[in-house]
């Protein structure tokens, strides 16, 4: 079952693709009743990528599990009236349209506030509701670029694309947090509010360290900082069998433990070598290339040195720690679905369960809500 924290609260999800729907799904995981309103043609994510035998992508099913899905044409007066009735009985709205779209449809924020002054309206757009980029198109890669999430990541010759799309998922989490906070504030004020959230600004909000370093002239070249690949103690290494291992022995005690375990106590004093530590990195590259990943696990797993093998995606469900924690749920069959539940356990419980998405009609939802 979902967690009970938001039980009794009604959320309308007008989101499409990833960020808005994922934000609404987290609210459903926390106990809210979520109704996803799609246009007659459906959320475009239904057909974006390989589809299952039923004509719908696995991504759509994964992001919208736990919700009731209905379809309304907000350009139609009758359907818009049904939507407004839903709004009047809702606690929160999560939408991810470009700024101005809802106004054109006749259900902009001013109209929504008239219909329901207690509504928490979360608008999660790419760039925010104001500014010269407000109505500019974009996707995760663009938001990561402008928000500062790419310039310091990757190798000296090129930034790297993060995957899964970091800005999309992170902004969804920020939106869900903002909605919950606003609902808590509504208990005191009795009034709803408009939440202007930007996918790009979620990433920008992480850049304080880098921007401060840049202002002081202290930014290392890409791939040469302590946490971006410049330190031998904090890197990904290739093993003899073509697999990868991670080492993040930042603290002196962990680095010492690693060096002693691999028989190189002479490396202990070199942890503080100037960055980038090209010579020391080359020596560790050569060392890790001498053994298979399984051999490195056998040697270093018992050592308290922040070593972890890099598992493939296929290995994740059976990883002993992941399996023990129970966050992955597999629906078997010719087209299996592998869900990752919310990583939250309350009072020793298990991660909140999530029902499959349920297709319904506006009439059925209105009957239940009024």
mmCIF file of C-alpha atoms in Angstrom:
data_model
loop_
_atom_site.group_PDB
_atom_site.id
_atom_site.type_symbol
_atom_site.label_atom_id
_atom_site.label_comp_id
_atom_site.label_asym_id
_atom_site.label_seq_id
_atom_site.Cartn_x
_atom_site.Cartn_y
_atom_site.Cartn_z
ATOM 1 C CA UNK A 1 0.000 0.000 0.000
ATOM 2 C CA UNK A 2 1.086 3.625 -0.467
ATOM 3 C CA UNK A 3 2.246 5.466 2.612
ATOM 4 C CA UNK A 4 -0.550 7.215 4.543
ATOM 5 C CA UNK A 5 1.001 10.661 4.892
ATOM 6 C CA UNK A 6 -1.041 12.360 2.150
ATOM 7 C CA UNK A 7 -4.123 10.152 2.472
ATOM 8 C CA UNK A 8 -7.296 12.063 1.658
ATOM 9 C CA UNK A 9 -5.555 14.610 -0.552
ATOM 10 C CA UNK A 10 -6.498 14.859 -4.213
ATOM 11 C CA UNK A 11 -3.921 15.731 -6.855
ATOM 12 C CA UNK A 12 -4.483 16.423 -10.548
ATOM 13 C CA UNK A 13 -1.553 15.573 -12.806
ATOM 14 C CA UNK A 14 -1.474 17.549 -16.053
ATOM 15 C CA UNK A 15 2.141 16.614 -16.709
ATOM 16 C CA UNK A 16 3.546 14.919 -19.777
ATOM 17 C CA UNK A 17 6.729 13.002 -20.502
ATOM 18 C CA UNK A 18 8.868 12.663 -17.340
ATOM 19 C CA UNK A 19 9.204 15.500 -14.771
ATOM 20 C CA UNK A 20 5.569 16.339 -14.012
ATOM 21 C CA UNK A 21 4.323 12.746 -13.995
ATOM 22 C CA UNK A 22 7.198 11.609 -11.778
ATOM 23 C CA UNK A 23 6.493 14.409 -9.296
ATOM 24 C CA UNK A 24 2.836 13.391 -9.157
ATOM 25 C CA UNK A 25 3.785 9.734 -8.782
ATOM 26 C CA UNK A 26 5.822 10.515 -5.679
ATOM 27 C CA UNK A 27 2.786 12.257 -4.213
ATOM 28 C CA UNK A 28 0.788 9.103 -4.964
ATOM 29 C CA UNK A 29 3.456 6.990 -3.257
ATOM 30 C CA UNK A 30 2.972 9.172 -0.180
ATOM 31 C CA UNK A 31 -0.756 8.468 -0.149
ATOM 32 C CA UNK A 32 -2.399 11.121 -2.318
ATOM 33 C CA UNK A 33 -5.124 10.200 -4.798
ATOM 34 C CA UNK A 34 -3.724 11.230 -8.176
ATOM 35 C CA UNK A 35 -5.830 11.670 -11.299
ATOM 36 C CA UNK A 36 -3.807 12.197 -14.460
ATOM 37 C CA UNK A 37 -5.640 14.248 -17.089
ATOM 38 C CA UNK A 38 -4.415 13.664 -20.630
ATOM 39 C CA UNK A 39 -5.538 15.119 -23.970
ATOM 40 C CA UNK A 40 -7.635 12.874 -26.240
ATOM 41 C CA UNK A 41 -4.463 11.692 -27.994
ATOM 42 C CA UNK A 42 -2.873 10.789 -24.653
ATOM 43 C CA UNK A 43 0.465 11.692 -23.105
ATOM 44 C CA UNK A 44 3.048 11.657 -25.949
ATOM 45 C CA UNK A 45 5.220 9.395 -23.774
ATOM 46 C CA UNK A 46 2.777 6.580 -24.534
ATOM 47 C CA UNK A 47 4.404 6.195 -27.963
ATOM 48 C CA UNK A 48 7.845 7.764 -27.428
ATOM 49 C CA UNK A 49 10.163 4.812 -27.981
ATOM 50 C CA UNK A 50 9.542 1.081 -28.402
ATOM 51 C CA UNK A 51 5.987 0.125 -27.486
ATOM 52 C CA UNK A 52 4.631 -3.051 -25.914
ATOM 53 C CA UNK A 53 2.053 -5.250 -27.592
ATOM 54 C CA UNK A 54 -0.687 -2.982 -26.224
ATOM 55 C CA UNK A 55 0.787 0.005 -28.068
ATOM 56 C CA UNK A 56 2.131 1.755 -24.961
ATOM 57 C CA UNK A 57 5.730 2.250 -23.886
ATOM 58 C CA UNK A 58 7.078 0.719 -20.710
ATOM 59 C CA UNK A 59 8.323 4.177 -19.677
ATOM 60 C CA UNK A 60 4.776 5.522 -19.668
ATOM 61 C CA UNK A 61 3.533 2.618 -17.561
ATOM 62 C CA UNK A 62 6.355 2.987 -15.062
ATOM 63 C CA UNK A 63 5.921 6.754 -14.594
ATOM 64 C CA UNK A 64 2.146 6.641 -14.262
ATOM 65 C CA UNK A 65 1.605 3.604 -12.090
ATOM 66 C CA UNK A 66 -0.412 4.442 -8.996
ATOM 67 C CA UNK A 67 -2.650 6.938 -10.818
ATOM 68 C CA UNK A 68 -6.095 7.030 -12.376
ATOM 69 C CA UNK A 69 -5.852 8.259 -15.984
ATOM 70 C CA UNK A 70 -8.643 10.088 -17.778
ATOM 71 C CA UNK A 71 -8.753 12.014 -21.041
ATOM 72 C CA UNK A 72 -10.222 15.490 -21.544
ATOM 73 C CA UNK A 73 -10.033 17.958 -24.391
ATOM 74 C CA UNK A 74 -9.493 21.272 -22.638
ATOM 75 C CA UNK A 75 -10.270 23.075 -25.903
ATOM 76 C CA UNK A 76 -13.795 21.691 -25.670
ATOM 77 C CA UNK A 77 -16.203 23.658 -23.488
ATOM 78 C CA UNK A 78 -17.821 20.589 -21.967
ATOM 79 C CA UNK A 79 -14.550 18.846 -21.144
ATOM 80 C CA UNK A 80 -13.142 22.083 -19.779
ATOM 81 C CA UNK A 81 -16.142 22.344 -17.509
ATOM 82 C CA UNK A 82 -15.496 18.828 -16.223
ATOM 83 C CA UNK A 83 -11.865 19.768 -15.605
ATOM 84 C CA UNK A 84 -12.911 22.866 -13.676
ATOM 85 C CA UNK A 85 -15.175 20.737 -11.511
ATOM 86 C CA UNK A 86 -12.222 18.481 -10.757
ATOM 87 C CA UNK A 87 -10.107 21.525 -9.900
ATOM 88 C CA UNK A 88 -12.739 22.756 -7.478
ATOM 89 C CA UNK A 89 -12.410 19.520 -5.507
ATOM 90 C CA UNK A 90 -8.637 19.112 -5.761
ATOM 91 C CA UNK A 91 -5.905 19.960 -3.281
ATOM 92 C CA UNK A 92 -3.029 20.273 -5.752
ATOM 93 C CA UNK A 93 -2.355 20.521 -9.466
ATOM 94 C CA UNK A 94 0.965 19.487 -11.027
ATOM 95 C CA UNK A 95 1.478 20.591 -14.626
ATOM 96 C CA UNK A 96 4.436 20.904 -16.941
ATOM 97 C CA UNK A 97 3.185 22.994 -19.831
ATOM 98 C CA UNK A 98 5.120 25.914 -21.240
ATOM 99 C CA UNK A 99 4.100 29.157 -19.530
ATOM 100 C CA UNK A 100 1.019 30.653 -21.156
ATOM 101 C CA UNK A 101 -0.495 27.406 -22.452
ATOM 102 C CA UNK A 102 -3.085 27.075 -19.691
ATOM 103 C CA UNK A 103 -4.042 30.721 -20.134
ATOM 104 C CA UNK A 104 -4.759 30.051 -23.810
ATOM 105 C CA UNK A 105 -6.939 27.119 -22.775
ATOM 106 C CA UNK A 106 -8.902 29.341 -20.405
ATOM 107 C CA UNK A 107 -7.652 27.678 -17.225
ATOM 108 C CA UNK A 108 -4.674 29.812 -16.298
ATOM 109 C CA UNK A 109 -3.652 30.433 -12.723
ATOM 110 C CA UNK A 110 -6.059 33.329 -12.185
ATOM 111 C CA UNK A 111 -8.996 31.184 -13.286
ATOM 112 C CA UNK A 112 -7.816 28.231 -11.199
ATOM 113 C CA UNK A 113 -7.517 30.415 -8.120
ATOM 114 C CA UNK A 114 -11.071 31.665 -8.643
ATOM 115 C CA UNK A 115 -12.311 28.100 -8.887
ATOM 116 C CA UNK A 116 -10.391 26.936 -5.818
ATOM 117 C CA UNK A 117 -8.538 29.439 -3.605
ATOM 118 C CA UNK A 118 -7.088 26.533 -1.590
ATOM 119 C CA UNK A 119 -5.461 24.910 -4.622
ATOM 120 C CA UNK A 120 -1.695 24.413 -4.609
ATOM 121 C CA UNK A 121 -0.760 24.887 -8.266
ATOM 122 C CA UNK A 122 2.719 23.620 -9.153
ATOM 123 C CA UNK A 123 3.956 24.677 -12.581
ATOM 124 C CA UNK A 124 7.121 22.736 -13.490
ATOM 125 C CA UNK A 125 8.444 24.207 -16.727
ATOM 126 C CA UNK A 126 11.832 24.084 -18.351
ATOM 127 C CA UNK A 127 12.949 27.637 -17.648
ATOM 128 C CA UNK A 128 10.341 29.067 -15.252
ATOM 129 C CA UNK A 129 7.377 31.339 -15.891
ATOM 130 C CA UNK A 130 9.341 34.551 -16.470
ATOM 131 C CA UNK A 131 12.538 35.651 -18.208
ATOM 132 C CA UNK A 132 13.644 35.622 -21.855
ATOM 133 C CA UNK A 133 13.724 31.802 -22.027
ATOM 134 C CA UNK A 134 10.292 31.246 -20.451
ATOM 135 C CA UNK A 135 8.651 29.961 -23.640
ATOM 136 C CA UNK A 136 11.757 28.436 -25.190
ATOM 137 C CA UNK A 137 11.735 24.713 -25.965
ATOM 138 C CA UNK A 138 14.193 22.444 -24.214
ATOM 139 C CA UNK A 139 15.013 19.043 -22.800
ATOM 140 C CA UNK A 140 17.180 17.663 -20.019
ATOM 141 C CA UNK A 141 20.464 18.186 -21.865
ATOM 142 C CA UNK A 142 19.673 21.875 -22.448
ATOM 143 C CA UNK A 143 18.676 22.446 -18.826
ATOM 144 C CA UNK A 144 21.799 20.683 -17.583
ATOM 145 C CA UNK A 145 23.929 22.875 -19.841
ATOM 146 C CA UNK A 146 22.478 26.245 -18.874
ATOM 147 C CA UNK A 147 22.080 25.250 -15.218
ATOM 148 C CA UNK A 148 25.784 24.467 -14.873
ATOM 149 C CA UNK A 149 25.471 20.704 -14.712
ATOM 150 C CA UNK A 150 27.710 19.923 -17.673
ATOM 151 C CA UNK A 151 30.640 22.327 -17.731
ATOM 152 C CA UNK A 152 32.589 20.658 -14.924
ATOM 153 C CA UNK A 153 31.637 17.054 -15.756
ATOM 154 C CA UNK A 154 33.218 14.685 -18.228
ATOM 155 C CA UNK A 155 36.716 14.584 -19.681
ATOM 156 C CA UNK A 156 39.045 17.469 -20.602
ATOM 157 C CA UNK A 157 38.018 17.278 -24.261
ATOM 158 C CA UNK A 158 34.226 17.024 -23.813
ATOM 159 C CA UNK A 159 31.408 17.261 -21.249
ATOM 160 C CA UNK A 160 29.420 14.051 -20.693
ATOM 161 C CA UNK A 161 25.693 13.403 -20.954
ATOM 162 C CA UNK A 162 24.241 12.123 -17.698
ATOM 163 C CA UNK A 163 21.814 9.213 -17.794
ATOM 164 C CA UNK A 164 19.102 8.776 -16.603
ATOM 165 C CA UNK A 165 18.192 12.433 -17.250
ATOM 166 C CA UNK A 166 19.299 14.067 -14.005
ATOM 167 C CA UNK A 167 17.542 17.423 -14.385
ATOM 168 C CA UNK A 168 14.188 15.798 -15.147
ATOM 169 C CA UNK A 169 14.226 13.462 -12.162
ATOM 170 C CA UNK A 170 15.736 15.982 -9.741
ATOM 171 C CA UNK A 171 13.262 18.728 -10.652
ATOM 172 C CA UNK A 172 10.392 16.281 -10.158
ATOM 173 C CA UNK A 173 11.614 15.573 -6.643
ATOM 174 C CA UNK A 174 11.933 19.295 -5.948
ATOM 175 C CA UNK A 175 8.406 19.858 -7.258
ATOM 176 C CA UNK A 176 6.978 17.113 -5.029
ATOM 177 C CA UNK A 177 8.786 18.571 -2.026
ATOM 178 C CA UNK A 178 7.447 22.047 -2.818
ATOM 179 C CA UNK A 179 3.875 20.735 -3.133
ATOM 180 C CA UNK A 180 4.054 18.940 0.201
ATOM 181 C CA UNK A 181 5.516 22.055 1.854
ATOM 182 C CA UNK A 182 2.798 24.253 0.353
ATOM 183 C CA UNK A 183 0.075 21.868 1.517
ATOM 184 C CA UNK A 184 1.564 22.005 5.007
ATOM 185 C CA UNK A 185 1.582 25.803 4.832
ATOM 186 C CA UNK A 186 -2.034 25.797 3.696
ATOM 187 C CA UNK A 187 -3.021 24.185 6.978
ATOM 188 C CA UNK A 188 -1.933 27.407 8.667
ATOM 189 C CA UNK A 189 -3.023 30.016 6.135
ATOM 190 C CA UNK A 190 -6.055 28.346 4.605
ATOM 191 C CA UNK A 191 -4.882 29.591 1.206
ATOM 192 C CA UNK A 192 -3.361 27.834 -1.748
ATOM 193 C CA UNK A 193 -0.528 29.240 -3.861
ATOM 194 C CA UNK A 194 1.202 29.175 -7.236
ATOM 195 C CA UNK A 195 4.561 27.367 -7.329
ATOM 196 C CA UNK A 196 6.798 28.487 -10.190
ATOM 197 C CA UNK A 197 9.382 25.693 -10.628
ATOM 198 C CA UNK A 198 12.078 25.400 -13.278
ATOM 199 C CA UNK A 199 13.874 22.247 -14.371
ATOM 200 C CA UNK A 200 16.976 24.289 -15.210
ATOM 201 C CA UNK A 201 16.938 26.094 -11.871
ATOM 202 C CA UNK A 202 16.918 22.817 -9.975
ATOM 203 C CA UNK A 203 20.343 22.133 -11.483
ATOM 204 C CA UNK A 204 21.425 25.744 -11.003
ATOM 205 C CA UNK A 205 20.599 25.411 -7.316
ATOM 206 C CA UNK A 206 23.432 22.883 -6.963
ATOM 207 C CA UNK A 207 26.107 25.164 -8.399
ATOM 208 C CA UNK A 208 27.047 27.241 -5.364
ATOM 209 C CA UNK A 209 30.347 25.406 -4.822
ATOM 210 C CA UNK A 210 31.372 25.626 -8.467
ATOM 211 C CA UNK A 211 30.294 29.248 -8.941
ATOM 212 C CA UNK A 212 32.148 30.311 -5.810
ATOM 213 C CA UNK A 213 35.281 28.484 -6.957
ATOM 214 C CA UNK A 214 34.982 30.117 -10.367
ATOM 215 C CA UNK A 215 34.587 33.585 -8.831
ATOM 216 C CA UNK A 216 37.803 32.964 -6.909
ATOM 217 C CA UNK A 217 39.699 31.646 -9.926
ATOM 218 C CA UNK A 218 39.988 28.197 -8.378
ATOM 219 C CA UNK A 219 38.057 25.984 -10.798
ATOM 220 C CA UNK A 220 40.156 23.046 -12.068
ATOM 221 C CA UNK A 221 39.911 21.962 -15.678
ATOM 222 C CA UNK A 222 37.115 19.545 -16.511
ATOM 223 C CA UNK A 223 37.901 16.076 -15.195
ATOM 224 C CA UNK A 224 40.726 17.296 -12.988
ATOM 225 C CA UNK A 225 38.997 18.255 -9.720
ATOM 226 C CA UNK A 226 38.980 16.114 -6.599
ATOM 227 C CA UNK A 227 35.522 14.686 -7.331
ATOM 228 C CA UNK A 228 35.558 14.805 -11.129
ATOM 229 C CA UNK A 229 38.462 12.470 -11.891
ATOM 230 C CA UNK A 230 41.612 14.343 -10.934
ATOM 231 C CA UNK A 231 42.363 12.320 -7.796
ATOM 232 C CA UNK A 232 43.611 8.743 -7.915
ATOM 233 C CA UNK A 233 41.637 7.906 -4.773
ATOM 234 C CA UNK A 234 38.312 8.886 -6.389
ATOM 235 C CA UNK A 235 37.965 7.316 -9.808
ATOM 236 C CA UNK A 236 36.491 4.541 -11.912
ATOM 237 C CA UNK A 237 38.998 1.890 -12.961
ATOM 238 C CA UNK A 238 38.842 -0.766 -15.687
ATOM 239 C CA UNK A 239 39.638 -4.324 -14.646
ATOM 240 C CA UNK A 240 41.345 -7.123 -16.592
ATOM 241 C CA UNK A 241 38.033 -8.546 -17.834
ATOM 242 C CA UNK A 242 36.732 -5.241 -19.156
ATOM 243 C CA UNK A 243 34.541 -4.521 -16.143
ATOM 244 C CA UNK A 244 34.754 -1.457 -13.900
ATOM 245 C CA UNK A 245 35.397 -0.770 -10.232
ATOM 246 C CA UNK A 246 34.824 2.392 -8.220
ATOM 247 C CA UNK A 247 37.180 3.714 -5.584
ATOM 248 C CA UNK A 248 36.264 6.698 -3.400
ATOM 249 C CA UNK A 249 38.837 6.497 -0.630
ATOM 250 C CA UNK A 250 38.761 10.237 0.130
ATOM 251 C CA UNK A 251 39.550 9.962 3.833
ATOM 252 C CA UNK A 252 43.133 9.143 4.753
ATOM 253 C CA UNK A 253 42.137 6.027 6.696
ATOM 254 C CA UNK A 254 40.297 4.571 3.686
ATOM 255 C CA UNK A 255 43.165 5.365 1.312
ATOM 256 C CA UNK A 256 45.639 3.782 3.711
ATOM 257 C CA UNK A 257 43.487 0.676 3.972
ATOM 258 C CA UNK A 258 43.341 0.379 0.192
ATOM 259 C CA UNK A 259 47.066 0.919 -0.286
ATOM 260 C CA UNK A 260 47.955 -1.663 2.323
ATOM 261 C CA UNK A 261 45.480 -4.190 0.903
ATOM 262 C CA UNK A 262 46.999 -3.962 -2.583
ATOM 263 C CA UNK A 263 50.538 -4.079 -1.287
ATOM 264 C CA UNK A 264 51.468 -0.503 -2.117
ATOM 265 C CA UNK A 265 52.102 1.276 1.188
ATOM 266 C CA UNK A 266 54.359 3.664 -0.734
ATOM 267 C CA UNK A 267 51.222 5.230 -2.221
ATOM 268 C CA UNK A 268 49.859 6.316 1.173
ATOM 269 C CA UNK A 269 51.853 9.550 1.318
ATOM 270 C CA UNK A 270 50.937 10.424 -2.274
ATOM 271 C CA UNK A 271 47.234 10.952 -1.650
ATOM 272 C CA UNK A 272 47.861 14.675 -1.356
ATOM 273 C CA UNK A 273 49.823 14.997 -4.608
ATOM 274 C CA UNK A 274 48.785 18.071 -6.646
ATOM 275 C CA UNK A 275 45.757 17.623 -8.882
ATOM 276 C CA UNK A 276 45.448 16.218 -11.452
ATOM 277 C CA UNK A 277 47.380 13.210 -10.222
ATOM 278 C CA UNK A 278 48.208 11.871 -13.674
ATOM 279 C CA UNK A 279 51.204 9.768 -12.631
ATOM 280 C CA UNK A 280 49.487 8.121 -9.663
ATOM 281 C CA UNK A 281 46.300 7.553 -11.684
ATOM 282 C CA UNK A 282 48.343 5.785 -14.351
ATOM 283 C CA UNK A 283 49.818 3.481 -11.729
ATOM 284 C CA UNK A 284 46.363 2.591 -10.387
ATOM 285 C CA UNK A 285 45.078 2.088 -13.919
ATOM 286 C CA UNK A 286 47.870 -0.432 -14.469
ATOM 287 C CA UNK A 287 47.190 -2.127 -11.144
ATOM 288 C CA UNK A 288 43.457 -2.612 -11.700
ATOM 289 C CA UNK A 289 44.130 -3.967 -15.180
ATOM 290 C CA UNK A 290 45.979 -6.945 -13.662
ATOM 291 C CA UNK A 291 42.936 -8.679 -12.121
ATOM 292 C CA UNK A 292 39.322 -9.440 -12.950
ATOM 293 C CA UNK A 293 36.505 -7.637 -11.189
ATOM 294 C CA UNK A 294 35.687 -10.800 -9.253
ATOM 295 C CA UNK A 295 39.279 -10.987 -8.027
ATOM 296 C CA UNK A 296 39.199 -7.353 -6.932
ATOM 297 C CA UNK A 297 35.937 -7.954 -5.088
ATOM 298 C CA UNK A 298 37.449 -10.923 -3.297
ATOM 299 C CA UNK A 299 40.414 -8.814 -2.216
ATOM 300 C CA UNK A 300 38.783 -5.458 -1.431
ATOM 301 C CA UNK A 301 35.203 -6.168 -0.334
ATOM 302 C CA UNK A 302 36.425 -7.131 3.160
ATOM 303 C CA UNK A 303 38.524 -3.938 3.374
ATOM 304 C CA UNK A 304 37.004 -0.716 4.757
ATOM 305 C CA UNK A 305 38.238 1.438 1.864
ATOM 306 C CA UNK A 306 35.175 2.640 -0.121
ATOM 307 C CA UNK A 307 35.640 0.162 -2.961
ATOM 308 C CA UNK A 308 32.597 -1.038 -4.893
ATOM 309 C CA UNK A 309 32.282 -3.040 -8.062
ATOM 310 C CA UNK A 310 30.233 -1.337 -10.769
ATOM 311 C CA UNK A 311 27.330 -3.713 -11.436
ATOM 312 C CA UNK A 312 25.610 -3.876 -14.803
ATOM 313 C CA UNK A 313 21.908 -3.030 -14.958
ATOM 314 C CA UNK A 314 21.159 -6.730 -15.375
ATOM 315 C CA UNK A 315 22.968 -7.435 -12.102
ATOM 316 C CA UNK A 316 21.201 -4.780 -10.018
ATOM 317 C CA UNK A 317 18.062 -6.724 -8.990
ATOM 318 C CA UNK A 318 20.208 -9.566 -7.607
ATOM 319 C CA UNK A 319 22.774 -7.352 -5.894
ATOM 320 C CA UNK A 320 22.739 -8.626 -2.302
ATOM 321 C CA UNK A 321 22.095 -5.245 -0.707
ATOM 322 C CA UNK A 322 19.476 -4.121 -3.241
ATOM 323 C CA UNK A 323 17.689 -7.457 -3.021
ATOM 324 C CA UNK A 324 17.667 -7.288 0.768
ATOM 325 C CA UNK A 325 16.157 -3.792 0.796
ATOM 326 C CA UNK A 326 13.286 -4.691 -1.546
ATOM 327 C CA UNK A 327 13.055 -1.514 -3.615
ATOM 328 C CA UNK A 328 12.934 -3.273 -6.996
ATOM 329 C CA UNK A 329 9.695 -4.961 -8.015
ATOM 330 C CA UNK A 330 9.583 -7.133 -11.139
ATOM 331 C CA UNK A 331 6.372 -7.907 -13.008
ATOM 332 C CA UNK A 332 7.345 -10.999 -15.033
ATOM 333 C CA UNK A 333 6.113 -11.982 -18.455
ATOM 334 C CA UNK A 334 7.074 -11.632 -22.111
ATOM 335 C CA UNK A 335 7.212 -7.857 -21.552
ATOM 336 C CA UNK A 336 8.462 -7.576 -17.964
ATOM 337 C CA UNK A 337 8.266 -4.328 -16.025
ATOM 338 C CA UNK A 338 10.957 -3.589 -13.476
ATOM 339 C CA UNK A 339 9.799 -0.881 -11.081
ATOM 340 C CA UNK A 340 11.943 1.002 -8.609
ATOM 341 C CA UNK A 341 9.740 1.933 -5.676
ATOM 342 C CA UNK A 342 10.254 5.002 -3.510
ATOM 343 C CA UNK A 343 13.357 4.512 -1.395
ATOM 344 C CA UNK A 344 11.566 5.194 1.877
ATOM 345 C CA UNK A 345 10.730 2.887 4.770
ATOM 346 C CA UNK A 346 8.702 4.038 7.748
ATOM 347 C CA UNK A 347 9.023 2.462 11.198
ATOM 348 C CA UNK A 348 10.794 -0.589 9.848
ATOM 349 C CA UNK A 349 8.306 -1.159 7.024
ATOM 350 C CA UNK A 350 8.906 -1.843 3.343
ATOM 351 C CA UNK A 351 8.949 0.631 0.438
ATOM 352 C CA UNK A 352 5.431 1.863 -0.414
ATOM 353 C CA UNK A 353 3.561 -0.340 -2.839
ATOM 354 C CA UNK A 354 2.357 1.138 -6.117
ATOM 355 C CA UNK A 355 -0.726 -0.042 -7.989
ATOM 356 C CA UNK A 356 -0.703 -0.242 -11.807
ATOM 357 C CA UNK A 357 -2.125 2.753 -13.627
ATOM 358 C CA UNK A 358 -5.883 2.630 -14.084
ATOM 359 C CA UNK A 359 -7.691 4.024 -17.108
ATOM 360 C CA UNK A 360 -11.019 5.619 -16.229
ATOM 361 C CA UNK A 361 -13.448 8.321 -17.356
ATOM 362 C CA UNK A 362 -14.015 11.861 -16.210
ATOM 363 C CA UNK A 363 -17.568 10.946 -15.290
ATOM 364 C CA UNK A 364 -16.415 8.172 -12.969
ATOM 365 C CA UNK A 365 -13.879 10.398 -11.238
ATOM 366 C CA UNK A 366 -16.366 13.257 -10.894
ATOM 367 C CA UNK A 367 -18.879 10.891 -9.365
ATOM 368 C CA UNK A 368 -16.324 9.865 -6.753
ATOM 369 C CA UNK A 369 -15.157 13.422 -6.079
ATOM 370 C CA UNK A 370 -18.536 15.149 -5.760
#
